[in-house]
PDB file of C-alpha atoms in Angstrom:
ATOM      1  CA  UNK A   2      86.415  85.823  65.872  1.00  0.00           C
ATOM      2  CA  UNK A   3      88.581  88.417  67.608  1.00  0.00           C
ATOM      3  CA  UNK A   4      92.327  87.919  67.515  1.00  0.00           C
ATOM      4  CA  UNK A   5      94.558  89.837  69.947  1.00  0.00           C
ATOM      5  CA  UNK A   6      97.182  92.057  68.401  1.00  0.00           C
ATOM      6  CA  UNK A   7     100.244  90.757  70.248  1.00  0.00           C
ATOM      7  CA  UNK A   8     103.470  92.691  69.952  1.00  0.00           C
ATOM      8  CA  UNK A   9     106.645  90.736  70.486  1.00  0.00           C
ATOM      9  CA  UNK A  10     109.050  92.475  72.842  1.00  0.00           C
ATOM     10  CA  UNK A  11     112.663  91.683  73.500  1.00  0.00           C
ATOM     11  CA  UNK A  12     113.473  90.911  77.126  1.00  0.00           C
ATOM     12  CA  UNK A  13     117.212  91.404  76.812  1.00  0.00           C
ATOM     13  CA  UNK A  14     119.219  91.496  80.034  1.00  0.00           C
ATOM     14  CA  UNK A  15     121.196  94.684  80.708  1.00  0.00           C
ATOM     15  CA  UNK A  16     124.977  94.950  80.503  1.00  0.00           C
ATOM     16  CA  UNK A  17     125.263  95.735  84.218  1.00  0.00           C
ATOM     17  CA  UNK A  18     127.034  92.865  86.054  1.00  0.00           C
ATOM     18  CA  UNK A  19     124.955  92.925  89.253  1.00  0.00           C
ATOM     19  CA  UNK A  20     121.750  92.846  87.212  1.00  0.00           C
ATOM     20  CA  UNK A  21     122.560  89.411  85.839  1.00  0.00           C
ATOM     21  CA  UNK A  22     121.462  87.406  88.857  1.00  0.00           C
ATOM     22  CA  UNK A  23     118.883  84.719  89.507  1.00  0.00           C
ATOM     23  CA  UNK A  24     116.887  87.125  91.693  1.00  0.00           C
ATOM     24  CA  UNK A  25     116.910  89.886  89.073  1.00  0.00           C
ATOM     25  CA  UNK A  26     116.003  87.502  86.262  1.00  0.00           C
ATOM     26  CA  UNK A  27     113.444  85.707  88.435  1.00  0.00           C
ATOM     27  CA  UNK A  28     111.533  88.974  88.813  1.00  0.00           C
ATOM     28  CA  UNK A  29     111.619  89.313  85.012  1.00  0.00           C
ATOM     29  CA  UNK A  30     112.748  92.934  85.227  1.00  0.00           C
ATOM     30  CA  UNK A  31     113.988  93.045  81.594  1.00  0.00           C
ATOM     31  CA  UNK A  32     110.506  92.032  80.415  1.00  0.00           C
ATOM     32  CA  UNK A  33     108.908  94.601  82.730  1.00  0.00           C
ATOM     33  CA  UNK A  34     110.974  97.290  80.982  1.00  0.00           C
ATOM     34  CA  UNK A  35     109.009  96.590  77.811  1.00  0.00           C
ATOM     35  CA  UNK A  36     106.000  98.009  79.693  1.00  0.00           C
ATOM     36  CA  UNK A  37     107.576 100.792  81.745  1.00  0.00           C
ATOM     37  CA  UNK A  38     110.922 102.235  82.802  1.00  0.00           C
ATOM     38  CA  UNK A  39     109.487 104.271  85.633  1.00  0.00           C
ATOM     39  CA  UNK A  40     108.704 107.947  85.480  1.00  0.00           C
ATOM     40  CA  UNK A  41     110.448 111.174  86.612  1.00  0.00           C
ATOM     41  CA  UNK A  42     107.287 112.016  88.575  1.00  0.00           C
ATOM     42  CA  UNK A  43     107.592 108.862  90.677  1.00  0.00           C
ATOM     43  CA  UNK A  44     109.681 109.539  93.775  1.00  0.00           C
ATOM     44  CA  UNK A  45     110.655 106.485  95.833  1.00  0.00           C
ATOM     45  CA  UNK A  46     111.614 107.187  99.455  1.00  0.00           C
ATOM     46  CA  UNK A  47     114.501 104.887 100.415  1.00  0.00           C
ATOM     47  CA  UNK A  48     115.736 104.676 103.994  1.00  0.00           C
ATOM     48  CA  UNK A  49     119.185 103.379 104.876  1.00  0.00           C
ATOM     49  CA  UNK A  50     122.197 104.147 107.082  1.00  0.00           C
ATOM     50  CA  UNK A  51     124.453 105.275 104.237  1.00  0.00           C
ATOM     51  CA  UNK A  52     123.355 106.313 100.742  1.00  0.00           C
ATOM     52  CA  UNK A  53     126.152 107.602  98.511  1.00  0.00           C
ATOM     53  CA  UNK A  54     124.309 110.176  96.440  1.00  0.00           C
ATOM     54  CA  UNK A  55     127.513 110.873  94.484  1.00  0.00           C
ATOM     55  CA  UNK A  56     127.870 107.264  93.308  1.00  0.00           C
ATOM     56  CA  UNK A  57     128.403 107.165  89.533  1.00  0.00           C
ATOM     57  CA  UNK A  58     125.461 104.770  88.993  1.00  0.00           C
ATOM     58  CA  UNK A  59     123.076 107.155  90.786  1.00  0.00           C
ATOM     59  CA  UNK A  60     124.033 110.530  89.282  1.00  0.00           C
ATOM     60  CA  UNK A  61     120.985 112.783  89.045  1.00  0.00           C
ATOM     61  CA  UNK A  62     118.710 110.170  90.623  1.00  0.00           C
ATOM     62  CA  UNK A  63     118.492 111.561  94.197  1.00  0.00           C
ATOM     63  CA  UNK A  64     117.014 115.073  94.165  1.00  0.00           C
ATOM     64  CA  UNK A  65     115.696 114.915  97.747  1.00  0.00           C
ATOM     65  CA  UNK A  66     118.028 114.211 100.676  1.00  0.00           C
ATOM     66  CA  UNK A  67     117.143 113.996 104.356  1.00  0.00           C
ATOM     67  CA  UNK A  68     119.503 113.327 107.257  1.00  0.00           C
ATOM     68  CA  UNK A  69     123.245 112.887 106.992  1.00  0.00           C
ATOM     69  CA  UNK A  70     125.367 109.865 106.220  1.00  0.00           C
ATOM     70  CA  UNK A  71     127.468 108.394 108.996  1.00  0.00           C
ATOM     71  CA  UNK A  72     130.966 107.705 107.535  1.00  0.00           C
ATOM     72  CA  UNK A  73     131.263 104.648 109.809  1.00  0.00           C
ATOM     73  CA  UNK A  74     128.641 102.967 107.604  1.00  0.00           C
ATOM     74  CA  UNK A  75     130.252 103.953 104.297  1.00  0.00           C
ATOM     75  CA  UNK A  76     131.774 100.544 103.622  1.00  0.00           C
ATOM     76  CA  UNK A  77     128.432  98.783 104.002  1.00  0.00           C
ATOM     77  CA  UNK A  78     127.356  99.910 100.518  1.00  0.00           C
ATOM     78  CA  UNK A  79     123.859  98.630 101.291  1.00  0.00           C
ATOM     79  CA  UNK A  80     122.170 101.950 100.570  1.00  0.00           C
ATOM     80  CA  UNK A  81     123.812 102.186  97.145  1.00  0.00           C
ATOM     81  CA  UNK A  82     122.520  98.701  96.352  1.00  0.00           C
ATOM     82  CA  UNK A  83     119.021  99.587  97.572  1.00  0.00           C
ATOM     83  CA  UNK A  84     118.863 102.774  95.511  1.00  0.00           C
ATOM     84  CA  UNK A  85     120.550 101.092  92.532  1.00  0.00           C
ATOM     85  CA  UNK A  86     117.948  98.313  92.491  1.00  0.00           C
ATOM     86  CA  UNK A  87     115.257 100.968  92.235  1.00  0.00           C
ATOM     87  CA  UNK A  88     116.731 103.604  89.911  1.00  0.00           C
ATOM     88  CA  UNK A  89     120.293 102.624  88.915  1.00  0.00           C
ATOM     89  CA  UNK A  90     121.398 103.642  85.423  1.00  0.00           C
ATOM     90  CA  UNK A  91     120.861 100.756  83.027  1.00  0.00           C
ATOM     91  CA  UNK A  92     123.302  99.445  80.411  1.00  0.00           C
ATOM     92  CA  UNK A  93     126.339 101.390  81.591  1.00  0.00           C
ATOM     93  CA  UNK A  94     128.256  98.178  82.293  1.00  0.00           C
ATOM     94  CA  UNK A  95     128.605  98.833  86.018  1.00  0.00           C
ATOM     95  CA  UNK A  96     126.758  97.904  89.190  1.00  0.00           C
ATOM     96  CA  UNK A  97     123.066  97.156  88.774  1.00  0.00           C
ATOM     97  CA  UNK A  98     120.137  98.325  86.689  1.00  0.00           C
ATOM     98  CA  UNK A  99     117.144  99.916  88.348  1.00  0.00           C
ATOM     99  CA  UNK A 100     113.749  98.360  87.871  1.00  0.00           C
ATOM    100  CA  UNK A 101     112.272 101.865  87.619  1.00  0.00           C
ATOM    101  CA  UNK A 102     115.280 103.611  86.143  1.00  0.00           C
ATOM    102  CA  UNK A 103     113.492 106.772  85.071  1.00  0.00           C
ATOM    103  CA  UNK A 104     112.115 107.323  88.574  1.00  0.00           C
ATOM    104  CA  UNK A 105     113.901 109.323  91.271  1.00  0.00           C
ATOM    105  CA  UNK A 106     114.682 108.891  94.969  1.00  0.00           C
ATOM    106  CA  UNK A 107     114.146 110.748  98.220  1.00  0.00           C
ATOM    107  CA  UNK A 108     117.045 109.472 100.341  1.00  0.00           C
ATOM    108  CA  UNK A 109     116.532 109.220 104.091  1.00  0.00           C
ATOM    109  CA  UNK A 110     120.155 108.816 105.205  1.00  0.00           C
ATOM    110  CA  UNK A 111     121.932 108.125 108.455  1.00  0.00           C
ATOM    111  CA  UNK A 112     119.676 105.533 110.030  1.00  0.00           C
ATOM    112  CA  UNK A 113     117.478 102.626 109.178  1.00  0.00           C
ATOM    113  CA  UNK A 114     113.786 103.271 108.832  1.00  0.00           C
ATOM    114  CA  UNK A 115     111.843 104.256 111.888  1.00  0.00           C
ATOM    115  CA  UNK A 116     108.259 105.229 112.596  1.00  0.00           C
ATOM    116  CA  UNK A 117     108.829 108.991 112.285  1.00  0.00           C
ATOM    117  CA  UNK A 118     110.704 108.714 108.942  1.00  0.00           C
ATOM    118  CA  UNK A 119     107.962 106.575 107.440  1.00  0.00           C
ATOM    119  CA  UNK A 120     105.242 109.004 108.550  1.00  0.00           C
ATOM    120  CA  UNK A 121     107.327 111.959 107.305  1.00  0.00           C
ATOM    121  CA  UNK A 122     107.806 110.384 103.859  1.00  0.00           C
ATOM    122  CA  UNK A 123     104.138 109.445 103.624  1.00  0.00           C
ATOM    123  CA  UNK A 124     103.034 112.945 104.669  1.00  0.00           C
ATOM    124  CA  UNK A 125     105.346 114.422 102.004  1.00  0.00           C
ATOM    125  CA  UNK A 126     103.388 112.455  99.420  1.00  0.00           C
ATOM    126  CA  UNK A 127     105.933 109.788  98.521  1.00  0.00           C
ATOM    127  CA  UNK A 128     103.760 106.930  97.324  1.00  0.00           C
ATOM    128  CA  UNK A 129     106.465 104.264  97.536  1.00  0.00           C
ATOM    129  CA  UNK A 130     108.729 103.746 100.544  1.00  0.00           C
ATOM    130  CA  UNK A 131     111.463 101.109 100.481  1.00  0.00           C
ATOM    131  CA  UNK A 132     112.984 100.233 103.829  1.00  0.00           C
ATOM    132  CA  UNK A 133     115.494  97.810 105.222  1.00  0.00           C
ATOM    133  CA  UNK A 134     114.004  97.237 108.653  1.00  0.00           C
ATOM    134  CA  UNK A 135     116.447  96.757 111.482  1.00  0.00           C
ATOM    135  CA  UNK A 136     114.138  98.002 114.159  1.00  0.00           C
ATOM    136  CA  UNK A 137     110.432  97.510 114.812  1.00  0.00           C
ATOM    137  CA  UNK A 138     107.954  99.518 112.790  1.00  0.00           C
ATOM    138  CA  UNK A 139     104.594  99.893 114.508  1.00  0.00           C
ATOM    139  CA  UNK A 140     101.326  98.707 113.056  1.00  0.00           C
ATOM    140  CA  UNK A 141      99.901 102.217 113.565  1.00  0.00           C
ATOM    141  CA  UNK A 142     102.683 103.661 111.375  1.00  0.00           C
ATOM    142  CA  UNK A 143     101.973 101.190 108.588  1.00  0.00           C
ATOM    143  CA  UNK A 144      98.214 101.829 108.795  1.00  0.00           C
ATOM    144  CA  UNK A 145      98.734 105.607 108.647  1.00  0.00           C
ATOM    145  CA  UNK A 146     101.089 105.314 105.666  1.00  0.00           C
ATOM    146  CA  UNK A 147      98.737 103.059 103.710  1.00  0.00           C
ATOM    147  CA  UNK A 148      95.770 105.302 104.496  1.00  0.00           C
ATOM    148  CA  UNK A 149      97.800 108.120 102.924  1.00  0.00           C
ATOM    149  CA  UNK A 150      98.047 105.980  99.772  1.00  0.00           C
ATOM    150  CA  UNK A 151     101.644 104.913 100.361  1.00  0.00           C
ATOM    151  CA  UNK A 152     102.993 101.463  99.536  1.00  0.00           C
ATOM    152  CA  UNK A 153     105.695 100.398 102.008  1.00  0.00           C
ATOM    153  CA  UNK A 154     108.153  97.713 100.874  1.00  0.00           C
ATOM    154  CA  UNK A 155     110.007  96.064 103.750  1.00  0.00           C
ATOM    155  CA  UNK A 156     113.083  93.835 103.770  1.00  0.00           C
ATOM    156  CA  UNK A 157     114.153  92.542 107.173  1.00  0.00           C
ATOM    157  CA  UNK A 158     117.757  92.538 108.306  1.00  0.00           C
ATOM    158  CA  UNK A 159     119.426  90.279 110.826  1.00  0.00           C
TER     159      UNK A 159
END
């Protein structure tokens, strides 16, 4: 009889206040960290109107920056939350904890995702694109991106 060699892993929640939510815990992110914390070679393209690349929870996480932030959108803080959910520094007692904390981000700033940004990111070889879709993204864009081997994660906004 063969018996699996199971290793018990701790699924401890992080000390970051925004990471202690039903959504975060429902995705079982702390348990996923026992398998992987992301990788410096994984670059996630994130598209949003304002991404504060100087935010203390994102220091050193955004090596690639495209577009410019519009100060009018600074108070929205949505881009910081989007990037933080992906790569935020874990266990620093502030903000959130990124599900792939060791990964890095290519920030497309100044506008929500559009067809040309998605194609640009896919053509640059970013294999993961996270967008908050305010406007319509064409089927042709999504087909082209996936044919390039890109996974596009979409959250709709009202």
